Amino acid sequence: MAAPQTLTRSPSVATKSYWNPAIETMPAATLAVMQQRLLKRQAAYLWRRSEFYRAAWLEAGIQSVDDIQLEDLHGFPLTTKAALRESLIACPPLGYHQAAPMAGVIRVHASSGTTGQPTYMGITRGDHDIWTESVSRVFWAAGFRPDDVYAHCLPLGMFVGGLPLQCAVENIGSTFFSPWPGGTDRLVTMMEQLSATVLCSTPSYVRRLTEYVQQELSTDPRSLGVRVMALGAEPGTEVYRPELEATWGCTVVETAGNSDVLPLFYADCELREGMHMLVPDYLYVELVDPVTKAPVAWEEGAEGGLVYTALEREASPVFRLESNDHVVVAGTGTCQCGRTTPRLRIVGRYDDMMIVGGLNVFPSAIAEVLGQLPPEMTTGAFRIVRQDDAPAQRALVLRVAEPTPDLGGEDRARLETRIADVVKESLGLRPVVELVPAHAVAAAEFKTKYVEDAQ
């Protein structure tokens, strides 16, 4: 048996600004030519291989994809998460949209299921390599380098935030470890013993980790030596970034992905003026009006929903997949960092949005307001209570974590009023605030859902 190869960690590589400079700094005109070529090839592949997409296109009156153009993409039917789920149910295991034989599928992943039943997706060897490359670009932009020790603060299971992230960390050359199926105590022990320098997690879990280190261990989080946190998968990174950076003495970078598309493909650059989409060679992104689905121009300040088309995907392809993410374009043109894709901020999810008094209310906006309150008012944890299934709610009802369990009746009422005043001043809408024990609105183990039904 041949001796195993030893990975050489090159200091010169660890100082470069981009994981893939040719793609990340490609001029827009050159990028459009490349995307057009890839789109035409992918559409032809789906026409031949995917009964799901071919049927949808024929039903929409599209008789051929031979002359498909980027600028005409909005004329193709949208794909919804519900449609993919129905496809999976009707034709298990991977649905009618499957476009590669099971013999070529090397792994099956599942979404985390926080917005419904989990959806399954297969990946071929080619898909695997693209996923690894995509997350590698994100982690490199975040600041991960070969000499880092990476703590995986997410479950290491078959959801897309598990093994694909491990593959990318190892691809970069960093040292990977995961405490799971252990818990937070085991995580902290391993971080201390292995000298973790970077981690990936959700904002809510890192806040729980902070409380555990400070309150249970009476330890200063700075002593753990973490220098970069890559956070995402839920709103809150922007809100909690100042607090976490001050507490841990590290850099907090916002990242994002989509479980049906790619594990991670957005990341802040060092300027932190919005997240770059780092994989324009693998993914075409449209900005659309959330109601009419009409195209919205990529201009600074524009907002809307996102539609994703994978330009290279074999087993479980997505073509014009409608995302529920509500985004705002933070910048266009070439960034000072040298990257050429637009920057954006994810405001929230349209399926979490509530309409109250004619105003759109997102959990991220509530989190930003409550996160700025002092600890003597609240810990910042909360839930929005949905009264019924109607799109417009009669009132904004908030369950907010009380600062201490021994509040008297009058003090509690005064504090609820003060919190309601602050929210009204910031959002223009006065909520009904109910202070509850902190455990009643504690963050989930990893990914928190901020909207709950009244019952």
GROMACS .gro file of C-alpha atoms in nm, residues 16-20 24 134-145 172 228 230 251 253-255 266-272 276 278 337 339:
model
   36
   16LYS     CA    1  -0.371   3.561  -0.092
   17SER     CA    2  -0.697   3.756  -0.096
   18TYR     CA    3  -0.913   3.516  -0.299
   19TRP     CA    4  -0.962   3.143  -0.313
   20ASN     CA    5  -1.037   3.163  -0.687
   24GLU     CA    6  -1.410   3.626  -0.798
  134SER     CA    7  -1.816   2.685  -0.319
  135VAL     CA    8  -1.777   2.657   0.059
  136SER     CA    9  -1.399   2.687   0.026
  137ARG     CA   10  -1.444   3.029  -0.137
  138VAL     CA   11  -1.678   3.137   0.141
  139PHE     CA   12  -1.448   3.026   0.423
  140TRP     CA   13  -1.144   3.179   0.253
  141ALA     CA   14  -1.327   3.511   0.213
  142ALA     CA   15  -1.421   3.486   0.582
  143GLY     CA   16  -1.053   3.461   0.669
  144PHE     CA   17  -0.999   3.089   0.729
  145ARG     CA   18  -0.644   2.979   0.645
  172ILE     CA   19  -0.843   2.467   0.250
  228VAL     CA   20  -1.288   3.441   1.319
  230ALA     CA   21  -1.845   3.258   1.023
  251THR     CA   22  -1.395   3.902   1.370
  253VAL     CA   23  -1.831   3.735   0.927
  254GLU     CA   24  -2.179   3.689   0.784
  255THR     CA   25  -2.228   3.396   0.546
  266TYR     CA   26  -2.241   3.424   0.017
  267ALA     CA   27  -1.985   3.587   0.246
  268ASP     CA   28  -1.873   3.927   0.368
  269CYS     CA   29  -1.537   4.043   0.241
  270GLU     CA   30  -1.302   4.227   0.474
  271LEU     CA   31  -1.494   4.553   0.417
  272ARG     CA   32  -1.819   4.400   0.548
  276HIS     CA   33  -2.070   3.879  -0.211
  278LEU     CA   34  -1.893   3.403  -0.468
  337CYS     CA   35  -1.182   4.422  -0.221
  339ARG     CA   36  -1.462   4.119  -0.623
   0.00000   0.00000   0.00000
